[in-house]
Tab-separated table of C-alpha atoms and ligand atoms in Angstrom:
chain	number	residue	atom	x	y	z
L	4	MET	CA	32.779	-20.060	-52.536
L	5	ARG	CA	30.545	-17.701	-54.472
L	6	LEU	CA	29.956	-14.574	-52.428
L	7	GLY	CA	27.198	-12.052	-53.090
L	8	GLN	CA	25.268	-14.324	-55.427
L	9	ARG	CA	21.678	-15.420	-55.282
L	10	VAL	CA	20.416	-18.922	-55.818
L	11	ILE	CA	17.545	-18.553	-58.266
L	12	ARG	CA	16.558	-22.213	-58.666
L	13	LEU	CA	17.090	-25.597	-57.069
L	14	LEU	CA	18.145	-28.275	-59.550
L	15	ILE	CA	16.364	-31.524	-58.756
L	16	GLN	CA	16.446	-34.735	-60.772
L	17	SER	CA	14.473	-37.860	-59.847
L	18	GLU	CA	13.868	-36.655	-56.278
L	19	GLN	CA	17.587	-36.107	-55.736
L	20	ILE	CA	19.246	-32.688	-55.457
L	21	ALA	CA	21.584	-32.053	-58.387
L	22	GLY	CA	22.736	-28.491	-57.612
L	23	VAL	CA	21.622	-24.881	-57.731
L	24	GLU	CA	21.263	-22.276	-60.431
L	25	LEU	CA	22.898	-18.889	-59.935
L	26	ARG	CA	22.551	-16.057	-62.404
L	27	GLY	CA	24.306	-17.381	-65.516
L	28	GLU	CA	25.794	-20.431	-63.803
L	29	LEU	CA	24.762	-23.938	-62.803
L	30	LEU	CA	26.497	-25.227	-59.699
L	31	PRO	CA	26.322	-29.037	-59.407
L	32	ALA	CA	26.238	-30.577	-55.893
L	33	GLU	CA	25.148	-33.843	-54.298
L	34	GLN	CA	24.344	-32.226	-50.955
L	35	ILE	CA	22.822	-28.788	-50.433
L	36	ILE	CA	22.004	-27.044	-47.161
L	37	LEU	CA	19.492	-24.348	-48.011
L	38	ALA	CA	20.160	-21.674	-45.365
L	39	THR	CA	18.042	-18.859	-46.794
L	40	PRO	CA	15.284	-17.056	-44.837
L	41	HIS	CA	11.958	-18.899	-44.773
L	42	THR	CA	10.371	-16.630	-47.390
L	43	ILE	CA	13.158	-17.407	-49.878
L	44	SER	CA	13.288	-21.124	-49.015
L	45	ARG	CA	9.535	-21.235	-49.657
L	46	ARG	CA	9.940	-19.561	-53.036
L	47	LEU	CA	12.758	-21.903	-54.076
L	48	MET	CA	10.902	-25.033	-52.965
L	49	LYS	CA	7.459	-24.215	-54.363
L	50	PRO	CA	8.099	-25.149	-58.020
L	51	HIS	CA	9.051	-28.722	-57.012
L	52	ALA	CA	6.115	-31.060	-56.329
L	53	PRO	CA	7.781	-33.138	-53.549
L	54	LEU	CA	8.594	-29.918	-51.650
L	55	ARG	CA	5.214	-28.257	-52.053
L	56	ASP	CA	3.827	-29.445	-48.686
L	57	THR	CA	6.793	-27.909	-46.881
L	58	ALA	CA	6.433	-24.704	-48.904
L	59	ARG	CA	2.738	-24.580	-47.945
L	60	GLU	CA	3.604	-24.945	-44.262
L	61	LEU	CA	6.098	-22.105	-44.583
L	62	GLU	CA	3.313	-19.912	-46.000
L	63	GLN	CA	1.671	-20.162	-42.566
L	64	ILE	CA	4.672	-18.553	-40.887
L	65	GLY	CA	4.327	-14.774	-40.639
L	66	ASP	CA	6.938	-12.048	-40.333
L	67	ARG	CA	7.699	-9.379	-37.745
L	68	PRO	CA	9.538	-6.107	-38.303
L	69	ILE	CA	12.483	-4.654	-36.415
L	70	CYS	CA	13.254	-0.977	-36.554
L	71	THR	CA	16.661	0.400	-35.567
L	72	VAL	CA	17.080	4.102	-34.876
L	73	TYR	CA	20.674	5.306	-34.964
L	74	LEU	CA	21.336	8.550	-33.101
L	75	GLN	CA	24.734	10.186	-33.406
L	76	TYR	CA	25.627	12.120	-30.263
L	77	PRO	CA	28.871	13.985	-29.659
L	78	THR	CA	31.708	11.443	-29.445
L	79	SER	CA	32.106	11.820	-25.674
L	80	THR	CA	28.579	10.365	-25.134
L	81	ARG	CA	28.680	6.833	-23.730
L	82	LEU	CA	26.506	4.259	-22.012
L	83	HIS	CA	27.809	2.935	-18.712
L	84	CYS	CA	27.666	-0.582	-20.237
L	85	PRO	CA	27.460	-1.886	-23.847
L	86	VAL	CA	23.681	-2.370	-23.883
L	87	VAL	CA	20.762	-1.086	-21.851
L	88	GLY	CA	17.169	-2.371	-21.853
L	89	SER	CA	14.239	-0.018	-21.363
L	90	LEU	CA	10.797	-0.984	-20.042
L	91	GLY	CA	7.543	0.883	-20.697
L	92	THR	CA	8.980	2.825	-23.639
L	93	LEU	CA	8.899	2.402	-27.400
L	94	SER	CA	12.693	2.080	-27.335
L	95	GLN	CA	13.548	-1.433	-26.156
L	96	TRP	CA	17.328	-1.786	-26.337
L	97	VAL	CA	20.078	0.795	-26.626
L	98	PHE	CA	23.444	-0.370	-27.944
L	99	ASP	CA	26.504	1.821	-27.581
L	100	ARG	CA	28.297	1.463	-30.917
L	101	GLY	CA	31.311	3.151	-29.363
L	102	LEU	CA	32.358	-0.404	-28.503
L	103	TYR	CA	33.025	-0.876	-32.229
L	104	GLY	CA	34.778	2.440	-32.751
L	105	GLN	CA	31.639	4.402	-33.661
L	106	ARG	CA	31.926	6.740	-30.721
L	107	GLY	CA	28.761	8.554	-29.685
L	108	LEU	CA	26.548	6.396	-31.929
L	109	MET	CA	23.565	4.796	-30.157
L	110	ALA	CA	21.540	2.080	-31.911
L	111	VAL	CA	18.035	1.894	-30.489
L	112	VAL	CA	16.206	-1.308	-31.381
L	113	ILE	CA	12.408	-1.616	-31.525
L	114	SER	CA	11.211	-5.178	-32.211
L	115	GLY	CA	7.718	-6.021	-33.402
L	116	ALA	CA	4.881	-4.292	-35.178
L	117	GLY	CA	3.324	-1.017	-34.056
L	118	GLU	CA	2.188	2.368	-35.214
L	119	HIS	CA	5.790	3.599	-35.123
L	120	MET	CA	6.312	1.710	-38.398
L	121	GLN	CA	4.009	4.289	-40.050
L	122	TRP	CA	5.570	7.367	-38.462
L	123	ASN	CA	7.953	9.455	-40.518
L	124	ASN	CA	11.633	9.509	-39.585
L	125	GLU	CA	11.430	12.850	-37.802
L	126	GLN	CA	8.550	11.703	-35.563
L	127	LEU	CA	10.234	8.421	-34.726
L	128	CYS	CA	13.612	10.014	-33.980
L	129	GLU	CA	12.036	12.661	-31.810
L	130	ARG	CA	10.173	10.052	-29.737
L	131	VAL	CA	13.311	7.941	-29.256
L	132	ARG	CA	15.393	11.042	-28.502
L	133	GLN	CA	12.915	12.089	-25.795
L	134	GLU	CA	12.940	8.606	-24.260
L	135	LEU	CA	16.736	8.566	-24.123
L	136	ALA	CA	16.756	12.093	-22.699
L	137	ALA	CA	14.482	10.895	-19.874
L	138	HIS	CA	16.948	8.116	-19.017
L	139	PHE	CA	20.090	10.182	-19.625
L	140	PRO	CA	19.200	13.820	-18.909
L	141	HIS	CA	22.889	14.845	-19.009
L	142	TRP	CA	23.266	13.831	-22.692
L	143	PRO	CA	23.346	16.617	-25.298
L	144	LYS	CA	21.039	16.533	-28.337
L	145	PRO	CA	21.930	14.052	-31.092
L	146	GLU	CA	23.588	15.621	-34.131
L	147	THR	CA	22.264	13.294	-36.854
L	148	HIS	CA	20.014	10.272	-37.178
L	149	HIS	CA	19.501	7.299	-39.438
L	150	ILE	CA	16.694	4.703	-39.412
L	151	ILE	CA	16.557	1.162	-40.779
L	152	ARG	CA	13.100	-0.411	-40.920
L	153	GLU	CA	13.294	-4.136	-41.682
L	154	LYS	CA	9.736	-5.177	-42.488
L	155	ARG	CA	10.517	-8.893	-42.521
L	156	ALA	CA	13.213	-8.990	-39.880
L	157	THR	CA	12.215	-12.262	-38.213
L	158	PHE	CA	9.558	-14.917	-38.431
L	159	ALA	CA	6.593	-14.417	-36.103
L	160	SER	CA	7.087	-16.540	-32.979
L	161	ILE	CA	3.382	-16.896	-32.256
L	162	VAL	CA	1.402	-19.653	-30.539
L	163	ASN	CA	1.493	-22.890	-32.546
L	164	VAL	CA	4.111	-21.645	-34.997
L	165	ASN	CA	6.115	-24.801	-34.234
L	166	ARG	CA	3.504	-26.812	-36.159
L	167	HIS	CA	4.685	-25.192	-39.344
L	168	ARG	CA	8.436	-25.246	-38.778
L	169	PRO	CA	10.173	-27.843	-40.945
L	170	ALA	CA	12.842	-30.363	-39.963
L	171	ALA	CA	16.294	-30.265	-41.530
L	172	ARG	CA	15.539	-33.245	-43.750
L	173	THR	CA	13.388	-32.598	-46.810
L	174	ALA	CA	11.499	-34.846	-49.227
L	175	ILE	CA	14.414	-34.496	-51.663
L	176	ASN	CA	17.536	-36.605	-51.122
L	177	GLY	CA	20.555	-34.442	-50.441
L	178	LEU	CA	18.542	-31.257	-49.768
L	179	TRP	CA	18.570	-30.012	-46.177
L	180	LEU	CA	17.152	-26.913	-44.547
L	181	ALA	CA	18.907	-24.670	-42.032
L	182	GLY	CA	17.868	-21.426	-40.439
L	183	ASP	CA	16.275	-19.990	-37.328
L	184	TYR	CA	12.808	-20.806	-38.722
L	185	THR	CA	13.415	-24.567	-38.775
L	186	ASP	CA	12.241	-26.907	-36.070
L	187	VAL	CA	14.808	-25.973	-33.403
L	188	GLY	CA	12.343	-24.987	-30.671
L	189	LEU	CA	13.682	-21.467	-30.190
L	190	PRO	CA	12.259	-18.159	-31.365
L	191	ALA	CA	14.014	-16.209	-34.149
L	192	THR	CA	17.504	-16.051	-32.669
L	193	LEU	CA	21.127	-16.413	-33.663
L	194	GLU	CA	21.327	-19.393	-31.338
L	195	GLY	CA	18.457	-21.110	-33.155
L	196	ALA	CA	20.135	-20.483	-36.512
L	197	VAL	CA	23.454	-21.903	-35.276
L	198	ARG	CA	21.826	-24.973	-33.743
L	199	SER	CA	19.966	-25.579	-36.973
L	200	GLY	CA	23.148	-25.254	-39.052
L	201	ILE	CA	24.959	-27.760	-36.848
L	202	GLU	CA	22.020	-30.157	-37.046
L	203	SER	CA	21.935	-29.990	-40.868
L	204	ALA	CA	25.702	-30.420	-41.158
L	205	GLN	CA	25.566	-33.485	-38.894
L	206	GLN	CA	22.759	-34.954	-40.959
L	207	VAL	CA	24.776	-34.461	-44.158
L	208	ILE	CA	27.782	-36.209	-42.573
L	209	ARG	CA	25.582	-39.106	-41.416
L	210	ALA	CA	23.945	-39.428	-44.831
L	211	ARG	CA	27.315	-39.487	-46.592
L	212	ARG	CA	28.694	-42.095	-44.165
L	213	HIS	CA	25.596	-44.186	-44.747
L	214	SER	CA	25.958	-44.070	-48.530
L	215	ALA	CA	29.768	-44.703	-48.514
O	309	LIG	C1	17.644	-5.920	-36.726
O	309	LIG	C2	17.744	-7.324	-36.170
O	309	LIG	C3	18.166	-7.509	-34.870
O	309	LIG	C4	18.274	-8.785	-34.339
O	309	LIG	N1	18.744	-8.938	-33.077
O	309	LIG	C5	18.949	-10.169	-32.597
O	309	LIG	C6	19.531	-10.375	-31.324
O	309	LIG	O1	19.841	-9.407	-30.607
O	309	LIG	N2	19.721	-11.643	-30.887
O	309	LIG	C7	19.400	-12.718	-31.640
O	309	LIG	O2	19.623	-13.867	-31.203
O	309	LIG	N3	18.836	-12.581	-32.860
O	309	LIG	C8	18.609	-11.324	-33.354
O	309	LIG	N4	18.060	-11.167	-34.590
O	309	LIG	C9	17.613	-12.362	-35.305
O	309	LIG	C10	18.803	-13.056	-35.985
O	309	LIG	O3	19.499	-12.105	-36.777
O	309	LIG	C11	18.260	-14.176	-36.863
O	309	LIG	O4	17.532	-15.080	-36.048
O	309	LIG	C12	19.393	-14.924	-37.535
O	309	LIG	O5	20.230	-14.049	-38.276
O	309	LIG	C13	18.817	-15.948	-38.489
O	309	LIG	O6	19.896	-16.579	-39.110
O	309	LIG	P1	19.643	-17.418	-40.408
O	309	LIG	O7	20.961	-17.986	-40.811
O	309	LIG	O8	18.481	-18.335	-40.197
O	309	LIG	O9	19.125	-16.371	-41.510
O	309	LIG	P2	19.817	-15.061	-42.048
O	309	LIG	O10	20.768	-14.491	-41.057
O	309	LIG	O11	18.676	-14.222	-42.548
O	309	LIG	O12	20.692	-15.582	-43.275
O	309	LIG	C14	20.104	-15.936	-44.504
O	309	LIG	C15	21.125	-15.627	-45.585
O	309	LIG	O13	20.590	-16.046	-46.846
O	309	LIG	C16	20.995	-15.097	-47.810
O	309	LIG	N5	20.093	-15.221	-48.966
O	309	LIG	C17	18.832	-14.754	-49.113
O	309	LIG	N6	18.341	-15.102	-50.317
O	309	LIG	C18	19.314	-15.807	-50.940
O	309	LIG	C19	19.400	-16.453	-52.200
O	309	LIG	N7	18.375	-16.464	-53.077
O	309	LIG	N8	20.567	-17.094	-52.517
O	309	LIG	C20	21.604	-17.127	-51.650
O	309	LIG	N9	21.579	-16.543	-50.423
O	309	LIG	C21	20.442	-15.893	-50.087
O	309	LIG	C22	20.875	-13.763	-47.099
O	309	LIG	O14	21.649	-12.791	-47.792
O	309	LIG	C23	21.427	-14.123	-45.724
O	309	LIG	O15	22.817	-13.940	-45.693
O	309	LIG	C24	17.927	-9.908	-35.133
O	309	LIG	C25	17.491	-9.730	-36.451
O	309	LIG	C26	17.399	-8.444	-36.969
O	309	LIG	C27	16.936	-8.285	-38.404
């Protein structure tokens, strides 16, 4: 286990994976499941000729942002259930973080691109605050706010994106791909990522049985 470390290079010899390079360390391995986001997988694969076609396909997959606005209300403020969806507003989902001990903290999630990504924090918070006030007129004003804008939060699940999504198996023996962006038939979801991880792990087990 090496936590908090980045793979900076795939080590490949004679079309067989040999390990990975971390900063200041080579880690040998006969089997590697590359479970990085598609942008990083693309970058790691591109220098290796047998993987270039897959890297080129990954270049066709775009990104979508997700913006989360955290509003801290007085600690007595609660949703009547852990999460609420909102239609016809910029705010899409409201999560009550009180469930995790952060009482009064509401996380408002806005998926996808839009002009809100260009607004400043004050504008965005004010809009979200007003939308929540319309749904929950009895709530007091939030005391503080915090915004996280993830520009490349997920891959873009657009028409025909499945054409570009790779299988778990790669052109390099012993190198497998896992992640929500692989060919699992679901949009960018936790479930897709888990299914993909299971699929890659099963393929590794099968390959090892085959070679034993
Ligand atoms: C704000 C937000 C809200 C979301 N909400 C939902 C939701 O409600 N429901 C849902 O189903 N999905 C949701 N998603 C999508 C979901 O999080 C992803 O689909 C899922 O996490 C993808 O899992 P993954 O394992 O493919 O990739 P990731 O979770 O992105 O994991 C990739 C890992 O690779 C690591 N990494 C990157 N570069 C390197 C490197 N060079 N070396 C080593 N490690 C590296 C990263 O640190 C990361 O830990 C949300 C995503 C975001 C950003």
